[in-house]
Coordinates of N, CA and C in Angstrom, one line a residue:
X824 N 48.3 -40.2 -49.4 CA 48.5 -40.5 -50.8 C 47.3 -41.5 -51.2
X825 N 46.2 -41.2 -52.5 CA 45.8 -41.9 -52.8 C 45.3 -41.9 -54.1
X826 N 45.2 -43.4 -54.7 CA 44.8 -43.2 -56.0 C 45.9 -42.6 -57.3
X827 N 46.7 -42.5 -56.5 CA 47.6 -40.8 -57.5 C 47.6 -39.6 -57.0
X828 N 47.0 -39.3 -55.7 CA 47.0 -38.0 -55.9 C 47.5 -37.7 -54.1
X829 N 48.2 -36.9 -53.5 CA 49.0 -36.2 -52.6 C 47.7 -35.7 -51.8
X830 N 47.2 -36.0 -50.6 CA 46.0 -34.7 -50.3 C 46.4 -34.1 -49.0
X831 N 46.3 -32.9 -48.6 CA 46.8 -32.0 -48.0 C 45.7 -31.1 -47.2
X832 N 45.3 -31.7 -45.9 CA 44.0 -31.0 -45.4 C 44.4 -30.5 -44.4
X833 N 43.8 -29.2 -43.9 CA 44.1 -28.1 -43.6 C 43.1 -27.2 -42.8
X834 N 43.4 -26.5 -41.6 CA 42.4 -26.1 -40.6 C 42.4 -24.8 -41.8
X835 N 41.2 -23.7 -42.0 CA 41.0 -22.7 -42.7 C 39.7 -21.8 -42.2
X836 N 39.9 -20.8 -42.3 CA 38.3 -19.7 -41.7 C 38.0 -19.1 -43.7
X837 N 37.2 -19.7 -44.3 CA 36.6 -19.0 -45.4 C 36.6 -17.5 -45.0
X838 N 36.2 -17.3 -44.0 CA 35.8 -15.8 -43.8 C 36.7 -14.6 -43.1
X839 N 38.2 -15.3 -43.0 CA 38.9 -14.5 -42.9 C 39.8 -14.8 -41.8
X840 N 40.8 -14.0 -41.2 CA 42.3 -14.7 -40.9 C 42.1 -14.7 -39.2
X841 N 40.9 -15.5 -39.1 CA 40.6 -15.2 -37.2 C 40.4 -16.5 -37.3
X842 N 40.3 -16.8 -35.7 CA 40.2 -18.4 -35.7 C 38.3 -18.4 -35.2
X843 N 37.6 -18.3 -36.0 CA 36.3 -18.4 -36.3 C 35.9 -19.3 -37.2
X844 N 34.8 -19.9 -37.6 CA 34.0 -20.5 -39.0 C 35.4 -21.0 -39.1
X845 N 35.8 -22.3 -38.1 CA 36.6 -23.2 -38.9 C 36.4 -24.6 -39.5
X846 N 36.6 -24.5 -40.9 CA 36.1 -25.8 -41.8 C 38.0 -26.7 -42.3
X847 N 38.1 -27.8 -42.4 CA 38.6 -28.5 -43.7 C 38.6 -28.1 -44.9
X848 N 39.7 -27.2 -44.9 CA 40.2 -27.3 -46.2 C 41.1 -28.4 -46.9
X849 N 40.9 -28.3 -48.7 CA 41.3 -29.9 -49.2 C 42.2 -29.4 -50.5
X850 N 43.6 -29.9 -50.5 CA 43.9 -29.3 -51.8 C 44.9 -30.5 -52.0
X851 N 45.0 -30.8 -53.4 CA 45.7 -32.0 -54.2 C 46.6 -32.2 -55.0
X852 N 47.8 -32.7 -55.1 CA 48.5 -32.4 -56.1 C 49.5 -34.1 -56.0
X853 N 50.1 -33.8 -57.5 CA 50.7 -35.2 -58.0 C 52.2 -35.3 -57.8
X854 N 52.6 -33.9 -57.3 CA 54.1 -33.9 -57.3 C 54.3 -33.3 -56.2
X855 N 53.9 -33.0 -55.4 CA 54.4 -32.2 -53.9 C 54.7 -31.0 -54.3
X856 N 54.5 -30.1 -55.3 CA 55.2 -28.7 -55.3 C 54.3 -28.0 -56.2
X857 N 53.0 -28.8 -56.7 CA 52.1 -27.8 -58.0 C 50.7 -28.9 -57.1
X858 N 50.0 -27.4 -56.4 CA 48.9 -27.6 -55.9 C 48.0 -27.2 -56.4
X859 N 46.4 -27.8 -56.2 CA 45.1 -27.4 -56.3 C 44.0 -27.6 -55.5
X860 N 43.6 -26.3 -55.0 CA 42.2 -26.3 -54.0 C 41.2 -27.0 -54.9
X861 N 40.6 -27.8 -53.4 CA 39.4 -28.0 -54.4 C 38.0 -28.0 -53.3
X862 N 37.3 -27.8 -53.0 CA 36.2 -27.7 -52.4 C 36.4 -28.2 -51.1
X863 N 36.1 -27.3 -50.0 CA 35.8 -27.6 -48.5 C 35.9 -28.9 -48.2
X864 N 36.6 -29.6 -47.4 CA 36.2 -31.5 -47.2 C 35.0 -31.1 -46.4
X865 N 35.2 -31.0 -44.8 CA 35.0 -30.6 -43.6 C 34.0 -29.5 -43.4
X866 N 32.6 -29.9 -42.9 CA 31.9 -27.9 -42.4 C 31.1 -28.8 -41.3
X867 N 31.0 -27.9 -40.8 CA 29.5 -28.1 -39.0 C 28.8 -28.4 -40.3
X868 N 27.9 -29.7 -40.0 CA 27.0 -30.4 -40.6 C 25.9 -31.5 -40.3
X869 N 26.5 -31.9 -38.8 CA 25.9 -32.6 -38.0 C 26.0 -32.1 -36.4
X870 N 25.1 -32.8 -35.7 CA 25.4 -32.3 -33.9 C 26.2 -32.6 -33.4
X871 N 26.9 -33.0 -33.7 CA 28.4 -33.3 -33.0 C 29.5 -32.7 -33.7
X872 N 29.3 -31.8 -34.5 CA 30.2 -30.6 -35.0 C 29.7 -29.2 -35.9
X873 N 28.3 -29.0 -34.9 CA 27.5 -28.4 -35.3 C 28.3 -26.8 -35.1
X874 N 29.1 -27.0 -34.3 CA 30.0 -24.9 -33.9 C 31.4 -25.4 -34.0
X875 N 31.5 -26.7 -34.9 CA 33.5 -26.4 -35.4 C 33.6 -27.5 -36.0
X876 N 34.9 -27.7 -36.8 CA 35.4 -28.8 -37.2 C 37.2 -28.5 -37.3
X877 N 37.2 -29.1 -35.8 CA 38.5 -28.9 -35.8 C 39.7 -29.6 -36.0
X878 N 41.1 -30.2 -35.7 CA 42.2 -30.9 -36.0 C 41.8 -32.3 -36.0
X879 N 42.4 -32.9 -36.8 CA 42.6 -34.2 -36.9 C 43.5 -34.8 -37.8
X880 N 43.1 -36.2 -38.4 CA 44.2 -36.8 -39.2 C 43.6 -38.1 -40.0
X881 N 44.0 -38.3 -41.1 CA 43.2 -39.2 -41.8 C 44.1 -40.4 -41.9
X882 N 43.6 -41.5 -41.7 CA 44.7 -42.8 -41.9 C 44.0 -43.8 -43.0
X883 N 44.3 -44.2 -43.5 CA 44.4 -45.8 -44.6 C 44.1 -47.2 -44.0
X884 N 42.9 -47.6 -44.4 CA 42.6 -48.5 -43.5 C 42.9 -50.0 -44.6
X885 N 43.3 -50.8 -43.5 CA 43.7 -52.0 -44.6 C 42.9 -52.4 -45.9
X886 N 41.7 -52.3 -46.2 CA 41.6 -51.9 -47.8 C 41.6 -51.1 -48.8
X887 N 42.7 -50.1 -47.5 CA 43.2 -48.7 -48.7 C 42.4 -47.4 -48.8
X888 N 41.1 -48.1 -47.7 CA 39.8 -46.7 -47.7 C 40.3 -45.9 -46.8
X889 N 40.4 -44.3 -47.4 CA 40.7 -43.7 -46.1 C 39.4 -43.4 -45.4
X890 N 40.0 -42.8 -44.1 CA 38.8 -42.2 -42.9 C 39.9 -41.4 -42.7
X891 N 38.8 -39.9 -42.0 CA 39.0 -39.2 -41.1 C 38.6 -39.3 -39.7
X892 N 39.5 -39.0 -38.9 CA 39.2 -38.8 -37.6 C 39.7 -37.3 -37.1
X893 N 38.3 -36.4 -36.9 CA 38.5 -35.1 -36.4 C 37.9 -34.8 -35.0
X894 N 38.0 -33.9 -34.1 CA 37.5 -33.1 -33.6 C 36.6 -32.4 -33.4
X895 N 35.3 -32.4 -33.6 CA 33.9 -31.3 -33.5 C 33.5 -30.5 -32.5
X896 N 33.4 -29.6 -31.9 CA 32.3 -28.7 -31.2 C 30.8 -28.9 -31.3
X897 N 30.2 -29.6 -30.2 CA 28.6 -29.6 -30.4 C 28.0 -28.8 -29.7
X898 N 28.8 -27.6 -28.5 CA 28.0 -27.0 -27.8 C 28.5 -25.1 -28.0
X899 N 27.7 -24.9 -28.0 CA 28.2 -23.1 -28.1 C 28.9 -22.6 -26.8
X900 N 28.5 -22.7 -26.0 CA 29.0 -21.9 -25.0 C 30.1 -22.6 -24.2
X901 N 30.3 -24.0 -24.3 CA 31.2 -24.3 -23.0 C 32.2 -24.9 -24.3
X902 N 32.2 -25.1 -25.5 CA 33.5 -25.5 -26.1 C 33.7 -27.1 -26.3
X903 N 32.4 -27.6 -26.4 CA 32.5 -29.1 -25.7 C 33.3 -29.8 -26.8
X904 N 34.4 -30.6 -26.6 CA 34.9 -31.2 -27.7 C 34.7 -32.8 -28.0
X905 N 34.5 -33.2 -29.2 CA 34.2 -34.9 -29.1 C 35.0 -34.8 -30.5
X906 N 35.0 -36.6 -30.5 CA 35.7 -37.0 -31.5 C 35.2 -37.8 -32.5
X907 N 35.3 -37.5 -33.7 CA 34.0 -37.8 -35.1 C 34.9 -38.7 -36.1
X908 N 34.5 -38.7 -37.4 CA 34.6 -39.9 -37.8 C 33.8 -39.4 -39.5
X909 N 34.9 -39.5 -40.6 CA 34.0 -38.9 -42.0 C 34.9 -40.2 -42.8
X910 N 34.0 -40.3 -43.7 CA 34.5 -41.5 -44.3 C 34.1 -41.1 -46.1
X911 N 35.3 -41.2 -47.3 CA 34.6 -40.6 -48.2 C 33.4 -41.2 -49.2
X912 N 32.6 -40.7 -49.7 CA 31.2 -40.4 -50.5 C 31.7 -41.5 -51.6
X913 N 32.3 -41.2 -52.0 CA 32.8 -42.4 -53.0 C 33.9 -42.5 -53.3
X914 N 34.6 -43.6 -52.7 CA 35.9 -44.3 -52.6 C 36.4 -44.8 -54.3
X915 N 35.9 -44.5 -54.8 CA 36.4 -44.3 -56.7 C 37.1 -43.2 -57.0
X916 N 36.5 -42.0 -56.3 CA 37.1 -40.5 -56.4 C 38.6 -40.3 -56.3
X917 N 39.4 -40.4 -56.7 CA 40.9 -40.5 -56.8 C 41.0 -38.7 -55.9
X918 N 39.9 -37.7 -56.4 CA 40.5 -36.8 -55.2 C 39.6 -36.4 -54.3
X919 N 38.9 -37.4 -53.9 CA 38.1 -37.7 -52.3 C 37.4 -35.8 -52.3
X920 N 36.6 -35.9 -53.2 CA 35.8 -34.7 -53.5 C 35.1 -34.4 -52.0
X921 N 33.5 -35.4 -51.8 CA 33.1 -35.6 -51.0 C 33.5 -36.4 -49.1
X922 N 32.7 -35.4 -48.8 CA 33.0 -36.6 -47.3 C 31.6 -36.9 -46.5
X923 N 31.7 -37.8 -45.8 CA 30.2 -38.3 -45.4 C 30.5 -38.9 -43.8
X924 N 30.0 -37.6 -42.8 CA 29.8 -38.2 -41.2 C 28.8 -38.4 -40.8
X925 N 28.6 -40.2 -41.0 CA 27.4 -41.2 -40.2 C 27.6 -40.6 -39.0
X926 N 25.9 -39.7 -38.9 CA 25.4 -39.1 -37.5 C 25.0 -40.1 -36.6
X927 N 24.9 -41.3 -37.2 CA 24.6 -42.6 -36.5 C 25.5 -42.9 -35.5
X928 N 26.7 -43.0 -35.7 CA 28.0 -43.5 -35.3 C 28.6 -42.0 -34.5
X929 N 28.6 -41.3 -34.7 CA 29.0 -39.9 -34.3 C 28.3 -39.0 -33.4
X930 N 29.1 -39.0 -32.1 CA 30.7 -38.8 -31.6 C 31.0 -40.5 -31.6
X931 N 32.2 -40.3 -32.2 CA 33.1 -41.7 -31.5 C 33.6 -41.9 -30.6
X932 N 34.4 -40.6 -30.0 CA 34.9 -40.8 -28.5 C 34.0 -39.6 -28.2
X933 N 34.0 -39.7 -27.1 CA 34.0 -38.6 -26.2 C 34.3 -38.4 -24.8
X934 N 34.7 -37.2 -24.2 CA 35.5 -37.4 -23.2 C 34.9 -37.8 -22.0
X935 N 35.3 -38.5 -21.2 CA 34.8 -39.4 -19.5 C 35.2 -38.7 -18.9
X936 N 34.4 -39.2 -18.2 CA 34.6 -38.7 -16.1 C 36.0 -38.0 -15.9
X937 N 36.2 -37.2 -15.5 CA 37.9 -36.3 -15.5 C 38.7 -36.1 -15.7
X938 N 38.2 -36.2 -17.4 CA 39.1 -35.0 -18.7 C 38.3 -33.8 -19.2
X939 N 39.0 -32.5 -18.9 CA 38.8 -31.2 -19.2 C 37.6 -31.5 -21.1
X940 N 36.5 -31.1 -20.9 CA 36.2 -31.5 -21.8 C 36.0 -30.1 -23.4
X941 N 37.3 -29.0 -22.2 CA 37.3 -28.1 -23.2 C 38.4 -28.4 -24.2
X942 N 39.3 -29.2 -23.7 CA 41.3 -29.5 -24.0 C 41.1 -31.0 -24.2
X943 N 40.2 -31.1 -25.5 CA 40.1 -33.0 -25.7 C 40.4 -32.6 -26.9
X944 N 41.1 -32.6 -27.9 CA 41.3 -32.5 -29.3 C 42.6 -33.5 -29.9
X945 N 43.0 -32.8 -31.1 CA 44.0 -33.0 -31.8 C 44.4 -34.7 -32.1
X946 N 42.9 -35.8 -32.2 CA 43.6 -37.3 -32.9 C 44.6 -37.3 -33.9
X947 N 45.4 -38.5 -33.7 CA 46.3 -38.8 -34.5 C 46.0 -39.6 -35.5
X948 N 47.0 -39.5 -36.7 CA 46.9 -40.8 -37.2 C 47.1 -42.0 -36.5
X949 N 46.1 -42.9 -36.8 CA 45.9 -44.1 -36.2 C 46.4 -45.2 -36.7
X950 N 47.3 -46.3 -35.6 CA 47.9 -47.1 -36.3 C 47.3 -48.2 -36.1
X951 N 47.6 -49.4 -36.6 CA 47.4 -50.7 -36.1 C 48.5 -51.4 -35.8
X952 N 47.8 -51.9 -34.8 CA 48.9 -52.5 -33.5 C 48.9 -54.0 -33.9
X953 N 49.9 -55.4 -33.2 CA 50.2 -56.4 -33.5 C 48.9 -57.4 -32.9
X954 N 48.2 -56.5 -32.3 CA 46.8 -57.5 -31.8 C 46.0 -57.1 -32.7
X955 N 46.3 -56.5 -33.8 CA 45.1 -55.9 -34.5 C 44.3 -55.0 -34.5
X956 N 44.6 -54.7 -32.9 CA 43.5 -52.9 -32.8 C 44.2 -51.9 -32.9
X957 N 43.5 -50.9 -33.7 CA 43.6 -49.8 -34.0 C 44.2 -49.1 -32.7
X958 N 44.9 -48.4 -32.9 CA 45.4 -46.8 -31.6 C 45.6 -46.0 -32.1
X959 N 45.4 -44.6 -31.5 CA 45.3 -43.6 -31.8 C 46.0 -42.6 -30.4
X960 N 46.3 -41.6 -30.7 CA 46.5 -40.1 -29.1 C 45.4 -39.5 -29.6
X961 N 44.9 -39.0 -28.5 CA 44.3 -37.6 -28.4 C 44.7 -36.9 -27.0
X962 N 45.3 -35.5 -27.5 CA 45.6 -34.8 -26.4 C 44.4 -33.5 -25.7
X963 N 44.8 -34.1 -24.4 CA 43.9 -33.4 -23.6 C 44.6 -33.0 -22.4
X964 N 43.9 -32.0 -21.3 CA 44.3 -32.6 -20.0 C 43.1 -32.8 -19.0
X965 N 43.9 -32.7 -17.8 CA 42.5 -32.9 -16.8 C 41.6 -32.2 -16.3
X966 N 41.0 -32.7 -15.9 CA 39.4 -31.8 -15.7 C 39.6 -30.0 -14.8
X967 N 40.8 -30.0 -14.3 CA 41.0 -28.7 -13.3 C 42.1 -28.2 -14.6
X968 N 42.6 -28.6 -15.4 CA 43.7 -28.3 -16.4 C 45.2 -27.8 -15.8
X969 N 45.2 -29.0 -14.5 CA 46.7 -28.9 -13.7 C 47.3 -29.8 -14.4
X970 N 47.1 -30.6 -15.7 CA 47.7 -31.8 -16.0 C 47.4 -31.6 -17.4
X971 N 48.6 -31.5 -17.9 CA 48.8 -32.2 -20.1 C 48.4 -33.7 -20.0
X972 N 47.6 -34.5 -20.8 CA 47.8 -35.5 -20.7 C 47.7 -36.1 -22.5
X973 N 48.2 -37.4 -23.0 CA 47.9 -37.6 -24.2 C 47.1 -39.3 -23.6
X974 N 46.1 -39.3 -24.2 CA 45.2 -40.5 -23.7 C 45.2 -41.4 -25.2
X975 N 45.5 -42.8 -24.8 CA 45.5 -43.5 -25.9 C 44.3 -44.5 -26.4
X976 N 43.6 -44.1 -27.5 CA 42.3 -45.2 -27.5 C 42.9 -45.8 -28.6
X977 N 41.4 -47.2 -27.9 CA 42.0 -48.2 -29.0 C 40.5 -48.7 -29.6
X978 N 40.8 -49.3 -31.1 CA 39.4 -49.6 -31.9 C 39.5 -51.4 -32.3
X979 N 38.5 -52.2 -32.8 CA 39.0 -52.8 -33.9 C 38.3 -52.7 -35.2
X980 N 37.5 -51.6 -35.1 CA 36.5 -51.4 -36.5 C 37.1 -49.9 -36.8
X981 N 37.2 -49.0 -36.1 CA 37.3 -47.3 -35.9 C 36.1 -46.7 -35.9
X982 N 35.1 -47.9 -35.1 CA 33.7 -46.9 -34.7 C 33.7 -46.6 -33.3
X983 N 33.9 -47.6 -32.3 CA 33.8 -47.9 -31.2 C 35.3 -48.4 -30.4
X984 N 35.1 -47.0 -29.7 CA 37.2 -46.7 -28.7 C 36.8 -46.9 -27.5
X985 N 38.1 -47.2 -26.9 CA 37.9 -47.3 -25.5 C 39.4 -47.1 -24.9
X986 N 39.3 -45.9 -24.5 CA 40.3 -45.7 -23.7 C 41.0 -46.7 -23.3
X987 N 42.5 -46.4 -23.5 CA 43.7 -47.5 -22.7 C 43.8 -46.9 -21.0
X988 N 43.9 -47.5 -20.2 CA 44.0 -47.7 -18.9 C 44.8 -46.4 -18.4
X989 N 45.7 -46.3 -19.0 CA 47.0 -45.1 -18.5 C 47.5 -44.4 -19.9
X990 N 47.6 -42.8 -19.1 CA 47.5 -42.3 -20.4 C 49.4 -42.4 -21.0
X991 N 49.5 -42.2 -22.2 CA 50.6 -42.3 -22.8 C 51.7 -41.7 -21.8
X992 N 51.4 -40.0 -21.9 CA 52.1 -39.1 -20.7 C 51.1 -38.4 -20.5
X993 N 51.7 -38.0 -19.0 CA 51.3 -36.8 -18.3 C 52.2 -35.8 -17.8
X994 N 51.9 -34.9 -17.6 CA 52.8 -33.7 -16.9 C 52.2 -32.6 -16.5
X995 N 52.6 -31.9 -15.6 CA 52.1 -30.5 -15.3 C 51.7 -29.5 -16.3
X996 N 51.0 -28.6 -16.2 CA 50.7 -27.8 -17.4 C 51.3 -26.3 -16.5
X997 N 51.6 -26.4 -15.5 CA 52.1 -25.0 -15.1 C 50.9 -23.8 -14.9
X998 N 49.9 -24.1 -15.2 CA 48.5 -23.4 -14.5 C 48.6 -23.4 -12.6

């Protein structure tokens, strides 16, 4: 919720009902039940989500500015997944028309030494904890993909994460 307005973003293929050409879709509304599309948030636009823009979740940061935190593909053949960072164009926009990922700062995570770096996705909304840093899940598993794991990072700006020590859970994946 912001400004007034409900926003509702959404994995989508423009080009048809495959899981191909996936962008951020953005649609708005004031009452939960009478919606409106409005232009793409999300598209491959930089190297670190140059072949996808996949799951994520947008959270409210203590002066109310949202950010996104998603998922990108930067490599074609092996699926590589990292974790990005769009912050909106102009924070006056009541319906966050534009979005803007500093290539500077992007990837923000990415995955270390013995996590599967095809099975790194799906950030959460990120909360703030009683020390002040930011946390977040991102589920993945391990590098052979005998293990689900959800790995917790932690921020105090939401540029710069660092893995928590042990991951939230783990379990077998049955492979």
């Amino acid at each position: 919720y912001y400004k007034g307005w409900y926003h509702f973003f959404y994995q989508y293929n423009p080009k048809g009902a495959v899981w191909n050409n996936i962008v951020w879709a953005h649609s708005v509304s004031r009452d939960l039940i009478h919606w409106v599309a409005l232009e793409t948030a999300l598209r491959p636009s930089i190297p670190s989500d140059r072949y996808g823009c996949w799951s994520g979740s947008a959270t409210l940061l203590p002066d109310g500015s949202p950010v996104i935190m998603y998922t990108g593909i930067n490599h074609p053949n092996i699926n590589y997944q990292v974790q990005n960072v769009a912050y909106p164009k102009n924070r006056s926009d009541p319906l966050l028309r534009e979005w803007v990922k500093p290539s500077h700062i992007n990837p923000v995570i990415v995955p270390e030494r013995g996590i599967n770096v095809t099975q790194f996705r799906d950030p959460t909304t990120a909360w703030r904890a009683a020390d002040r840093q930011w946390r977040l899940l991102i589920g993945s598993a391990t590098e052979g993909g005998s293990r689900g794991v959800a790995y917790v990072y932690r921020s105090r700006d939401f540029r710069r994460w660092t893995r928590v020590r042990r991951p939230l859970h783990s379990a077998a994946t049955g492979m």
